Coordinates of C-alpha atoms and ligand atoms in Angstrom, one line a residue:
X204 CA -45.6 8.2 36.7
X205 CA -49.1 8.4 36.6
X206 CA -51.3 7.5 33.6
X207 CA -54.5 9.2 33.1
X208 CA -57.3 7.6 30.6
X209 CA -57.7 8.8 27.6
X210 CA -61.2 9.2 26.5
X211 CA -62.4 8.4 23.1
X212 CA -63.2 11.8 23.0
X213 CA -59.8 12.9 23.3
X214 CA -58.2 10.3 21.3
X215 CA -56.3 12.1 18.7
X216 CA -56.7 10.4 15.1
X217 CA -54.1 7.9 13.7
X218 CA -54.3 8.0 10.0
X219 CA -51.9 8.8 7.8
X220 CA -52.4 12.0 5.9
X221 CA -52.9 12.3 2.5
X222 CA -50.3 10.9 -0.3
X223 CA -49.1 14.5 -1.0
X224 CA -48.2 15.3 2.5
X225 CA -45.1 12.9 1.8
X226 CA -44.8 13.7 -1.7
X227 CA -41.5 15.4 -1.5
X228 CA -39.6 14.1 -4.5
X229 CA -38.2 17.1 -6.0
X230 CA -39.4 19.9 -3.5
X231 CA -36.4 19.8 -1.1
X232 CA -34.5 22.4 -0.8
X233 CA -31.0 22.2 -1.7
X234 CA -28.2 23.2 1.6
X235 CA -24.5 24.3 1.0
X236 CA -22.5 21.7 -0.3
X237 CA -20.0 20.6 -2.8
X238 CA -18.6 17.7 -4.1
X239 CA -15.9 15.9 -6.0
X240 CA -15.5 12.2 -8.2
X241 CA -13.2 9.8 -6.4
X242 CA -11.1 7.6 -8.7
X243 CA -12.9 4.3 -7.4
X244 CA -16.2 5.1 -9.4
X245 CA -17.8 7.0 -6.5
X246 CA -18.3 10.7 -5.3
X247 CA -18.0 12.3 -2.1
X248 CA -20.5 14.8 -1.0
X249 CA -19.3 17.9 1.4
X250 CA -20.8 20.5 3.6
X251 CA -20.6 23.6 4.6
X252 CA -19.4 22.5 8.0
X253 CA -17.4 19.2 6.7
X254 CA -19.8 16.5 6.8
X255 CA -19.5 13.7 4.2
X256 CA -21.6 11.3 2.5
X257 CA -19.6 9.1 -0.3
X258 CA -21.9 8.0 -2.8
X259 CA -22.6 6.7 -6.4
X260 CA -21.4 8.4 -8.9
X261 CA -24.1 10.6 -10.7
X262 CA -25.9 11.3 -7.0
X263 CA -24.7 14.9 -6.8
X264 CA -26.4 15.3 -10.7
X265 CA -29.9 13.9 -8.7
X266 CA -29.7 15.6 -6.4
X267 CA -29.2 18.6 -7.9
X268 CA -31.8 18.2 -10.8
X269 CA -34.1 17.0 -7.8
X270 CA -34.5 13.8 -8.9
X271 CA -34.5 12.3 -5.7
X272 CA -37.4 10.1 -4.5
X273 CA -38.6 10.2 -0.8
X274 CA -39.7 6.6 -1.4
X275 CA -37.3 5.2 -3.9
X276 CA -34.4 6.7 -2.0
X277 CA -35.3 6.6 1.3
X278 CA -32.1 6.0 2.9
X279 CA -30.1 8.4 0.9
X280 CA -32.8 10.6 1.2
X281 CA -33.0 10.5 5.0
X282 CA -29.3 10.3 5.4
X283 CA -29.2 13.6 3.3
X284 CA -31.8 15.4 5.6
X285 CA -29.8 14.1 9.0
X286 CA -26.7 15.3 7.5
X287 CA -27.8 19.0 6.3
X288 CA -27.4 18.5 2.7
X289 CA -30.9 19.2 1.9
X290 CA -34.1 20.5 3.6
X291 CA -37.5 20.0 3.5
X292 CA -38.4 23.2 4.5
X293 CA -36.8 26.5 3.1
X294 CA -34.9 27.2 6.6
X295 CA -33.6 24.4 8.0
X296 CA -35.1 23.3 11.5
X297 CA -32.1 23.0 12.9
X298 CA -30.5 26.0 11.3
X299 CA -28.9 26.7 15.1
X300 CA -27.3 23.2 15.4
X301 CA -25.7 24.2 11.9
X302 CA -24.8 27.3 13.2
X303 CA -23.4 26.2 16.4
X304 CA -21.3 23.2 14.6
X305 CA -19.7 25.8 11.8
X306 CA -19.0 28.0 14.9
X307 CA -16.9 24.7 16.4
X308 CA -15.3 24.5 13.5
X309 CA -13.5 27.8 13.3
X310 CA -12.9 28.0 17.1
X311 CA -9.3 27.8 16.7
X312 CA -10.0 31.6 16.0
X313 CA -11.4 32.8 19.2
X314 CA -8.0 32.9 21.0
X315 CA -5.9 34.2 18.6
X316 CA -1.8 33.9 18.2
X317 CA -0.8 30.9 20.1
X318 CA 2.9 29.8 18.9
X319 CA 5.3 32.0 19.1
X320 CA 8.6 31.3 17.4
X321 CA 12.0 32.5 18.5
X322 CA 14.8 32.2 16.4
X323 CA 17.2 32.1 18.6
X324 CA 20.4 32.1 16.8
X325 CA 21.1 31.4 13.0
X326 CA 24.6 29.6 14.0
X327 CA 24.5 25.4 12.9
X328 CA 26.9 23.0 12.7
X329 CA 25.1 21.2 10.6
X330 CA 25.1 22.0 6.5
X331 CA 22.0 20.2 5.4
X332 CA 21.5 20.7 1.6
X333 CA 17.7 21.4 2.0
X334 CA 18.1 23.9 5.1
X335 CA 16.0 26.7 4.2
X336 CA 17.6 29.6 6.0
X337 CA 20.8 30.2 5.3
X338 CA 23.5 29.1 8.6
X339 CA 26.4 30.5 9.8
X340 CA 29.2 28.8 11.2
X341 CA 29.5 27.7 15.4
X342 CA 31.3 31.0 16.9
X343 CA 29.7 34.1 15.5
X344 CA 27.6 35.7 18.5
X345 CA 26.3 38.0 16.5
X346 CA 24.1 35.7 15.3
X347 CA 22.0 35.0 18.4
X348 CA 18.9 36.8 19.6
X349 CA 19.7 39.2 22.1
X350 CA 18.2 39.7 25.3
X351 CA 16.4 43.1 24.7
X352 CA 15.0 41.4 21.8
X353 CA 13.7 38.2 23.8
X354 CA 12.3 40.3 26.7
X355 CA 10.2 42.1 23.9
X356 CA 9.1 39.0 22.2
X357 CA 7.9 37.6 25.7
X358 CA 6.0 40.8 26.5
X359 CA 4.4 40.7 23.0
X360 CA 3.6 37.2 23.7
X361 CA 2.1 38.0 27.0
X362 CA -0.5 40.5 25.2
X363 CA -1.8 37.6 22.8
X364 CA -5.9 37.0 24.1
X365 CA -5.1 33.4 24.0
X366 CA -4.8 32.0 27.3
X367 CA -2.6 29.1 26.4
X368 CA 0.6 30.1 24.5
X369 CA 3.3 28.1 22.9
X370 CA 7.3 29.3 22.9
X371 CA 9.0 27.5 20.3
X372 CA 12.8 27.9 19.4
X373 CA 14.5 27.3 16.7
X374 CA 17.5 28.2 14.7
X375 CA 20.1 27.6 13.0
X376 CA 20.5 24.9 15.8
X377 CA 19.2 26.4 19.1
X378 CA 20.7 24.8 21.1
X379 CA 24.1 26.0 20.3
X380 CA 22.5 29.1 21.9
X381 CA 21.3 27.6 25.1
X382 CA 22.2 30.3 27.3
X383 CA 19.5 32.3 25.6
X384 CA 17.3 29.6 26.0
X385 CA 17.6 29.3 29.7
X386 CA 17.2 33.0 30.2
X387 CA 13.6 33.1 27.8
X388 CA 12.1 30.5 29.4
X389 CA 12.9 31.5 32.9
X390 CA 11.6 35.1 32.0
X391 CA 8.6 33.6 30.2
X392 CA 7.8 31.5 33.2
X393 CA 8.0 34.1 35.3
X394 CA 5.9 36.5 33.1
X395 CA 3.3 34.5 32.5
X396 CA 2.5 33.1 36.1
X397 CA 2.3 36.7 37.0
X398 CA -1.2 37.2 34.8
X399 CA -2.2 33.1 35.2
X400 CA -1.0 32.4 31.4
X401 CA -0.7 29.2 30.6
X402 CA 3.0 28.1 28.8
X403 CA 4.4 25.5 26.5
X404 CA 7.9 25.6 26.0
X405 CA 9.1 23.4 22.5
X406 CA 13.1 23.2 21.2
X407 CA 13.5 22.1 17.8
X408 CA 16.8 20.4 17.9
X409 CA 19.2 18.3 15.8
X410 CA 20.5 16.9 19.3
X411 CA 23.9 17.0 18.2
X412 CA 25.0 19.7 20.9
X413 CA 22.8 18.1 23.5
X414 CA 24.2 17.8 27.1
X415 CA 22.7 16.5 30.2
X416 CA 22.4 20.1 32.0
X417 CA 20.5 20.9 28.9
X418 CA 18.2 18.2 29.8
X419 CA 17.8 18.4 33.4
X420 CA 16.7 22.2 32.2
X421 CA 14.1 21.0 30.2
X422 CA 12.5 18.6 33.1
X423 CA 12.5 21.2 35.1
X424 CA 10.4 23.7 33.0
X425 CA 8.6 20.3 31.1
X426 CA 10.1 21.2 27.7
X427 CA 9.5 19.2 24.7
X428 CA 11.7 18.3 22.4
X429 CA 11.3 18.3 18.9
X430 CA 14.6 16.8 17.0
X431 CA 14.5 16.0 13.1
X432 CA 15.2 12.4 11.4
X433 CA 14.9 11.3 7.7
X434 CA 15.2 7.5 8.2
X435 CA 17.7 5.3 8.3
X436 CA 21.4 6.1 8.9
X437 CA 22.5 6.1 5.0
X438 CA 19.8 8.6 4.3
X439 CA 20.2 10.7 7.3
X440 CA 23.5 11.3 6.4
X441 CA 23.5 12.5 3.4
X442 CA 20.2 14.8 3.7
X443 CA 22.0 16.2 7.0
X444 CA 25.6 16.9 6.2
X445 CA 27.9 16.7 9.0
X446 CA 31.5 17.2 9.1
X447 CA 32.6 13.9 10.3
X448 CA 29.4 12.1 9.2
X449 CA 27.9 11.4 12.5
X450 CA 24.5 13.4 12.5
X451 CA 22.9 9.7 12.2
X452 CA 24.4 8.4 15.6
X453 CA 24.3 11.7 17.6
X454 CA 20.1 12.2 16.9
X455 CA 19.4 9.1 18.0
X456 CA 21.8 8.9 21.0
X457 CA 20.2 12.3 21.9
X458 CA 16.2 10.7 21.2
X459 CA 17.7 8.2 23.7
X460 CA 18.7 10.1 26.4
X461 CA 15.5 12.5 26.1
X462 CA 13.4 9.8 26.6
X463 CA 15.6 8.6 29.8
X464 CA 15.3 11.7 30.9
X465 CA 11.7 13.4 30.0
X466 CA 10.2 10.4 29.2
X467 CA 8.9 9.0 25.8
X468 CA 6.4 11.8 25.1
X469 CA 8.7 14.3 25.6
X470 CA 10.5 14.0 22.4
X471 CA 8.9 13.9 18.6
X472 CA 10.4 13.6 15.9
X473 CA 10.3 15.0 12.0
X474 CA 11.3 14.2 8.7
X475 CA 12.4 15.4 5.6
X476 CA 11.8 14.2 2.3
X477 CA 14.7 14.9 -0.2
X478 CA 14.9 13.9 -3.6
X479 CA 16.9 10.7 -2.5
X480 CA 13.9 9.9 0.3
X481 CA 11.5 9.3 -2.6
X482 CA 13.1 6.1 -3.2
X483 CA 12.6 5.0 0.5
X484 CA 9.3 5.2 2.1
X485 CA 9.6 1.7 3.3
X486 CA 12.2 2.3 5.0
X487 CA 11.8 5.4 6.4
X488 CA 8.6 4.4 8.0
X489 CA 10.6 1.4 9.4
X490 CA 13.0 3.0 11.2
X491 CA 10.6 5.4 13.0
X492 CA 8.8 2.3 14.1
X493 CA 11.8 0.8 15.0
X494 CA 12.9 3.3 17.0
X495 CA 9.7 2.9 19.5
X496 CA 7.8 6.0 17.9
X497 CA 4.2 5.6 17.9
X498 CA 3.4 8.6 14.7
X499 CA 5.8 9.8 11.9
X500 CA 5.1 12.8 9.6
X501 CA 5.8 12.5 5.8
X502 CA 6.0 15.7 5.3
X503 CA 7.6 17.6 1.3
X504 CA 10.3 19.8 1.3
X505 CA 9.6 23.6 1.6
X506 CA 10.2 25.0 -1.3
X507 CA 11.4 28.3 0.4
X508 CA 14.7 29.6 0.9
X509 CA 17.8 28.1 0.5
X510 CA 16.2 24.8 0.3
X511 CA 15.4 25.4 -3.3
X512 CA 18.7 26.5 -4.7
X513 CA 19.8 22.9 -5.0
X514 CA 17.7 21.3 -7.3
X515 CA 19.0 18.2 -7.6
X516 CA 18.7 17.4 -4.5
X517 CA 15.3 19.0 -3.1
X518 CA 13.4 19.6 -6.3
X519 CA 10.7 17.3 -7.4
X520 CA 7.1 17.1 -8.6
X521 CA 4.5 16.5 -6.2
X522 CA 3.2 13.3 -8.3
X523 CA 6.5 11.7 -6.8
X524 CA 6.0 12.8 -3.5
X525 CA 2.4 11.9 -3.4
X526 CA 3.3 8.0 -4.7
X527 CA 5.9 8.1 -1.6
X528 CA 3.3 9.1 0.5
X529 CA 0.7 6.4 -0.4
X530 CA 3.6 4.4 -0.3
X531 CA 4.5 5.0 3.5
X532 CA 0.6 4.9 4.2
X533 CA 0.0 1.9 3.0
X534 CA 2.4 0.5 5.3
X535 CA 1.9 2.1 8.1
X536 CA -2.1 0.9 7.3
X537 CA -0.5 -2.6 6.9
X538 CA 1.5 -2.5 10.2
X539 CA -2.0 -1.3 11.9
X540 CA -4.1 -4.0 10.5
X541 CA -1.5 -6.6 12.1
X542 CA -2.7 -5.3 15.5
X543 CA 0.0 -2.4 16.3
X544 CA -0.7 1.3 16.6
X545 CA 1.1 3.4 14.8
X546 CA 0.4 7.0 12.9
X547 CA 0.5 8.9 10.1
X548 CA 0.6 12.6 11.1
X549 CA -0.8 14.8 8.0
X550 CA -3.8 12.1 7.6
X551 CA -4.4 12.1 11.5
X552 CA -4.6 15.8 11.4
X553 CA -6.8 16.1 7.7
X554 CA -8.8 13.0 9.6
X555 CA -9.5 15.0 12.7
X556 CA -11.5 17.2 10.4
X557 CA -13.2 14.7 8.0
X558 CA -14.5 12.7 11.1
X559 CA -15.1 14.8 13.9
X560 CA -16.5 18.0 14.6
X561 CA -13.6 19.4 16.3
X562 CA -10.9 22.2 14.9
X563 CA -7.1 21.0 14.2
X564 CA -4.7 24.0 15.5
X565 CA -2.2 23.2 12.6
X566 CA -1.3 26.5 11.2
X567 CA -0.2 25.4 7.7
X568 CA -4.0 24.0 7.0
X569 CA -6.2 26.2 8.2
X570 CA -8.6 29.2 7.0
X571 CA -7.9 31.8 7.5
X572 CA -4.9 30.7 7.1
X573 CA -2.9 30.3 10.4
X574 CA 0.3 32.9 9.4
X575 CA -0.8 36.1 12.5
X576 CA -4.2 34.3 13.6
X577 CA -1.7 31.3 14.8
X578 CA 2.0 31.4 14.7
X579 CA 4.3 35.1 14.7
X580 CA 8.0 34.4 14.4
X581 CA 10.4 36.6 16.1
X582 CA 14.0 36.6 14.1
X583 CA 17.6 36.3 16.0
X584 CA 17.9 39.9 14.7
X585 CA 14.3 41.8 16.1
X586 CA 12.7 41.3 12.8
X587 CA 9.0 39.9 13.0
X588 CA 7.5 37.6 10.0
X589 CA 4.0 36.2 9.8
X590 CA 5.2 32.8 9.8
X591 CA 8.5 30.3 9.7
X592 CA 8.5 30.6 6.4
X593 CA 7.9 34.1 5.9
X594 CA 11.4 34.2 7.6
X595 CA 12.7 31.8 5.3
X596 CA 12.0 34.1 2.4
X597 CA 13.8 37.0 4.4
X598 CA 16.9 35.2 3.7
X599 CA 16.5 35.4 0.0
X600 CA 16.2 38.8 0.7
X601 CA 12.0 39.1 -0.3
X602 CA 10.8 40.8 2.7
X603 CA 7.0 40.8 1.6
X604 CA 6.1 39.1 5.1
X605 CA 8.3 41.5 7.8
X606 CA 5.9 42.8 9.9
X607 CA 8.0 44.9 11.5
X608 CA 11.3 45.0 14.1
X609 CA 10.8 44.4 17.9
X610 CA 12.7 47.6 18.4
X611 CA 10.1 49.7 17.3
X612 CA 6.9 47.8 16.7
X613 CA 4.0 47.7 19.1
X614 CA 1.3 44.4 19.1
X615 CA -1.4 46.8 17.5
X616 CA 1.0 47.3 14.6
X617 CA 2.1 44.1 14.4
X618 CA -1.2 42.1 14.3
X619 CA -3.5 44.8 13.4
X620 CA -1.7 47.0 11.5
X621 CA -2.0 47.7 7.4
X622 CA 0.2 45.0 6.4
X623 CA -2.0 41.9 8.3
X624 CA -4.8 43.4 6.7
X625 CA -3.7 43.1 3.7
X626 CA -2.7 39.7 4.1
X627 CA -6.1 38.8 5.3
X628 CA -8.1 38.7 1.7
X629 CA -5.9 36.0 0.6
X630 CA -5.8 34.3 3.8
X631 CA -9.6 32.5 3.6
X632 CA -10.0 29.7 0.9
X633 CA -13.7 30.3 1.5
X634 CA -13.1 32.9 -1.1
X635 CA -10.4 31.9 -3.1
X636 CA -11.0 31.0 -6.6
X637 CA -10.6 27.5 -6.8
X638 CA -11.2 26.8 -3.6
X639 CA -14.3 28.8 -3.0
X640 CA -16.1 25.2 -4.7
X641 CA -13.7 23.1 -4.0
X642 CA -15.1 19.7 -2.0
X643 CA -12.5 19.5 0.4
X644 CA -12.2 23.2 1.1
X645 CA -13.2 22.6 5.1
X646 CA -10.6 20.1 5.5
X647 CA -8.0 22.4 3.6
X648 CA -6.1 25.8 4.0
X649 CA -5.1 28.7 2.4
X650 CA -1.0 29.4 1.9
X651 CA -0.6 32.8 0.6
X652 CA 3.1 32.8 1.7
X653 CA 3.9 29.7 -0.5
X654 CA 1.4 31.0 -3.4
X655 CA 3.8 34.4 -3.0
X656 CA 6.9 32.2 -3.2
X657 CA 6.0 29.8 -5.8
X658 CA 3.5 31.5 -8.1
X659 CA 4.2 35.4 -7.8
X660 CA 1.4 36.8 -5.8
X661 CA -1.0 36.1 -2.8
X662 CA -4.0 34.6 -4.2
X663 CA -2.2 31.9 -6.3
X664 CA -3.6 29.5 -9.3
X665 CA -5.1 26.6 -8.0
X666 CA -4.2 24.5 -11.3
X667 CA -0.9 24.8 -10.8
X668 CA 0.0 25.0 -7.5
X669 CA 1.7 22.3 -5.2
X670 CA -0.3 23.1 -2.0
X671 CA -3.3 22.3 -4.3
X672 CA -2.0 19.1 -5.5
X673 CA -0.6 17.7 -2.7
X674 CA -3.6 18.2 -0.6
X675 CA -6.6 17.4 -3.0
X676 CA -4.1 14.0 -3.9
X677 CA -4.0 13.1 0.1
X678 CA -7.4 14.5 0.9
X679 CA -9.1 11.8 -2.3
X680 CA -6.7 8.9 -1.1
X681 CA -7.6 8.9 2.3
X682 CA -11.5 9.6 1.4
X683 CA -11.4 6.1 -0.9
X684 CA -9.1 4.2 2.2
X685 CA -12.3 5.3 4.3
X686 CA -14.4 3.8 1.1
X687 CA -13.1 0.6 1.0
X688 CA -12.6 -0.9 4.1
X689 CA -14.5 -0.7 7.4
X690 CA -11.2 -1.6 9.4
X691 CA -9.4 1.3 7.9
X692 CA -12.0 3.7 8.8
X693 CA -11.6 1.9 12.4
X694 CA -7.8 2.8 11.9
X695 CA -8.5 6.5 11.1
X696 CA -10.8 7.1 13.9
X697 CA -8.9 5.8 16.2
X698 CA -5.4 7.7 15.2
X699 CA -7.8 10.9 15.7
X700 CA -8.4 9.6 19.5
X701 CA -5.5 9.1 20.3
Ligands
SF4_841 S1 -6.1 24.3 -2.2 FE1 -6.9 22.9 -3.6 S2 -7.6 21.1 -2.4 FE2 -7.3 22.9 -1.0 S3 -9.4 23.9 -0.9 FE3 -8.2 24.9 -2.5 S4 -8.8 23.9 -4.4 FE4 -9.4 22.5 -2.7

């Protein structure tokens, strides 16, 4: 590179401007945010597009009442600019980089409907208490989707824009209904290398049918498994009732052979927390660790269906489940500070979207929320619901979320048609009262199937309602485990890498 000399001529002048040139304090311009007290003495500041600062307590009120000093404040204040909370000028210089990052943020929308559920058959031989659709016994064929009902769901699936889809089945127990299985996925295989569509094929399993054709089926077509445990044997037992007792032993024989089979990634598993799980979060997490798994998922019952006709058994207040939860976490934090990795999944997928600028394709915490936009569920018996637990509700006869029957129904009326519109207003939590200034509305959802179910219509009341609860409880938790140790927040981004 060449340097020419500068005359003095040309030299351009070095002195600071006058005092009021950097006389800001109070003359910023306020951004979108919102924010929330912590129970540690501090506040978190939020975004329009999810960034975070936690701060004293009292910041927000200075902020707002532009109190704020340029000099006095000069990290805050700078850290404030570089994180678009205010602005020194009225639109923002970087407006587009905003722009661009909000876009990021919702671009689990540009592809539309990705998982499509098939029910495959309703039969179980299982009689857990906290099933939420209701199961009929081993033999009844009637029970089990037909084939002109699977060839329609696959062509409907084919018409989704996005161009990676998911074909998950369920039941009852699905595999009971393997036949069925065999011939969707060989037909959605086939389908969907015909217009280059990408497929994942998932079977959600209690593994007590499981034989080894059944496996060498899935390695052949790569299909994951995704099986169910609720911790140790005494507690898997009695949450899944089996006639002679053995659900325990035949799950993790079946985890076993999977991962002999398809290998350790192939198989996940989930758990249920019961009323008698409370009591057990040590445990719990134990065994999944135990068992060689590298994430578990605390996850509440549903209150949906069947599930909450027992209420001894399934019904509880979200306080309870929430001390479980920090419970398990803690651990699981504990076992991760001794040098092992191991992962919680809610947090993981809450801390995706606290710490980087990426969107989470989890359908139940999403806005809009991810019932159409995300998941469609085709029922054993042609009837279409806007998500798994719209279904669930079927079967206590509410039929507010049918979208139709695969008989009749084409993809227009299905995902464009009056009733998705009119699902749509109470599907964005950008809008929802309560949520529309709620802090940790970017890292939350909107449920208007479990608002429906538990508090009589689609918008809900945020006061009272256990989606609420439960995530503004986990949401604070994990933003005062970021607060008050460097090594956690090493913890939580690395779970989100990984
Ligand atoms: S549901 Fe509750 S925690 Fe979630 S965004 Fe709405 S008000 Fe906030």
């Amino acid at each position: 590179m060449i340097t020419l000399p500068v005359t003095g001529a040309e030299r351009k002048s070095r002195k600071f401007l006058d005092i009021s040139h950097y006389d800001h304090a109070g003359n910023y311009h306020l951004l979108p945010f919102r924010f929330v007290a912590l129970r540690n003495g501090r506040e978190v500041l939020v975004n329009e597009i999810g960034d975070f600062l936690i701060v004293d307590k009292g910041t927000a009120r200075r902020i707002i009442n532009r109190k704020l000093d340029p000099f006095e404040d000069s990290e805050l204040y700078a850290d404030l600019i570089a994180n678009f909370f205010i602005s020194q000028t009225r639109v923002p210089a970087l407006l587009e980089v905003i722009a661009t990052r909000y876009r990021t943020k919702k671009s689990f929308l540009d592809h539309f409907t990705a998982l499509h559920i098939f029910v495959i058959t309703l039969r179980c031989e299982h009689t857990c208490h906290y099933c939420q659709v209701s199961r009929v016994s081993e033999d009844k064929d009637t029970f089990d989707m037909g084939r002109t009902h699977i060839d329609k769901g696959i062509e409907l699936m084919m018409r989704s824009s996005n161009p990676h889809v998911t074909m998950e089945f369920q039941g009852g127990e699905a595999l009971l209904a393997f036949d069925q299985i065999m011939y969707a996925v060989q037909r959605a295989s086939a389908e969907s290398q015909k217009i280059g569509k990408q497929i994942s094929f998932v079977i959600c399993t209690n593994l007590a049918p499981l034989k080894k054709e059944m496996l060498d089926f899935c390695l052949k077509y790569k299909i994951i498994i995704s099986t169910s445990l609720d911790g140790p044997e005494f507690l898997h037992n009695k949450n899944r009732h089996k006639k002679r007792n053995d659900s325990y032993q035949l799950a993790i024989s079946g985890i076993r052979k999977c991962r002999e089979i398809l290998g350790n990634d192939a198989v996940s598993a989930l758990t249920t927390t019961s009323t008698l799980s409370l009591d057990y979060p040590h445990e719990i997490v134990g065994e999944y660790i135990n068992l060689g798994f590298n994430s578990i998922f605390l996850r509440p019952i549903s209150p949906f269906g069947f599930a909450v006709k027992n209420d001894r058994k399934n019904k509880y207040d979200t306080d309870r489940f929430l001390e479980f939860y920090k419970k398990g976490l803690d651990l699981i934090i504990e076992h991760n500070l001794n040098g092992n990795f191991f992962r919680e999944d809610y947090a993981s997928i809450i801390l995706k979207k606290i710490l980087s600028p990426f969107p989470v394709g989890y359908v139940d915490l999403q806005s809009p929320a991810g019932m159409i936009n995300n998941v469609i569920v085709f029922n054993y018996d042609g009837y279409i619901y806007a998500s798994d637990e719209a279904r669930m509700l079927a079967e206590m006869k509410d039929y507010t979320f049918q979208l139709g029957h695969l008989d009749t129904a084409g993809y227009e009326d299905i995902f464009y048609g009056e009733k998705a519109f009119s699902f749509a207003e109470s599907s964005v939590n950008e809008s929802l009262p309560g949520c529309s200034d709620c802090a940790f509305q970017t890292y939350c959802g909107s449920d208007p199937v479990l608002n429906h179910s538990t508090q009589g219509n689609l918008i809900g009341h945020r006061p009272t309602s256990v989606f609420c609860q439960k995530n503004m409880g986990i949401i604070s938790h994990l933003f005062e485990l970021i607060d008050s140790d460097e090594r956690i927040l090493k913890i939580f981004n690395n779970w989100i890498e990984n």
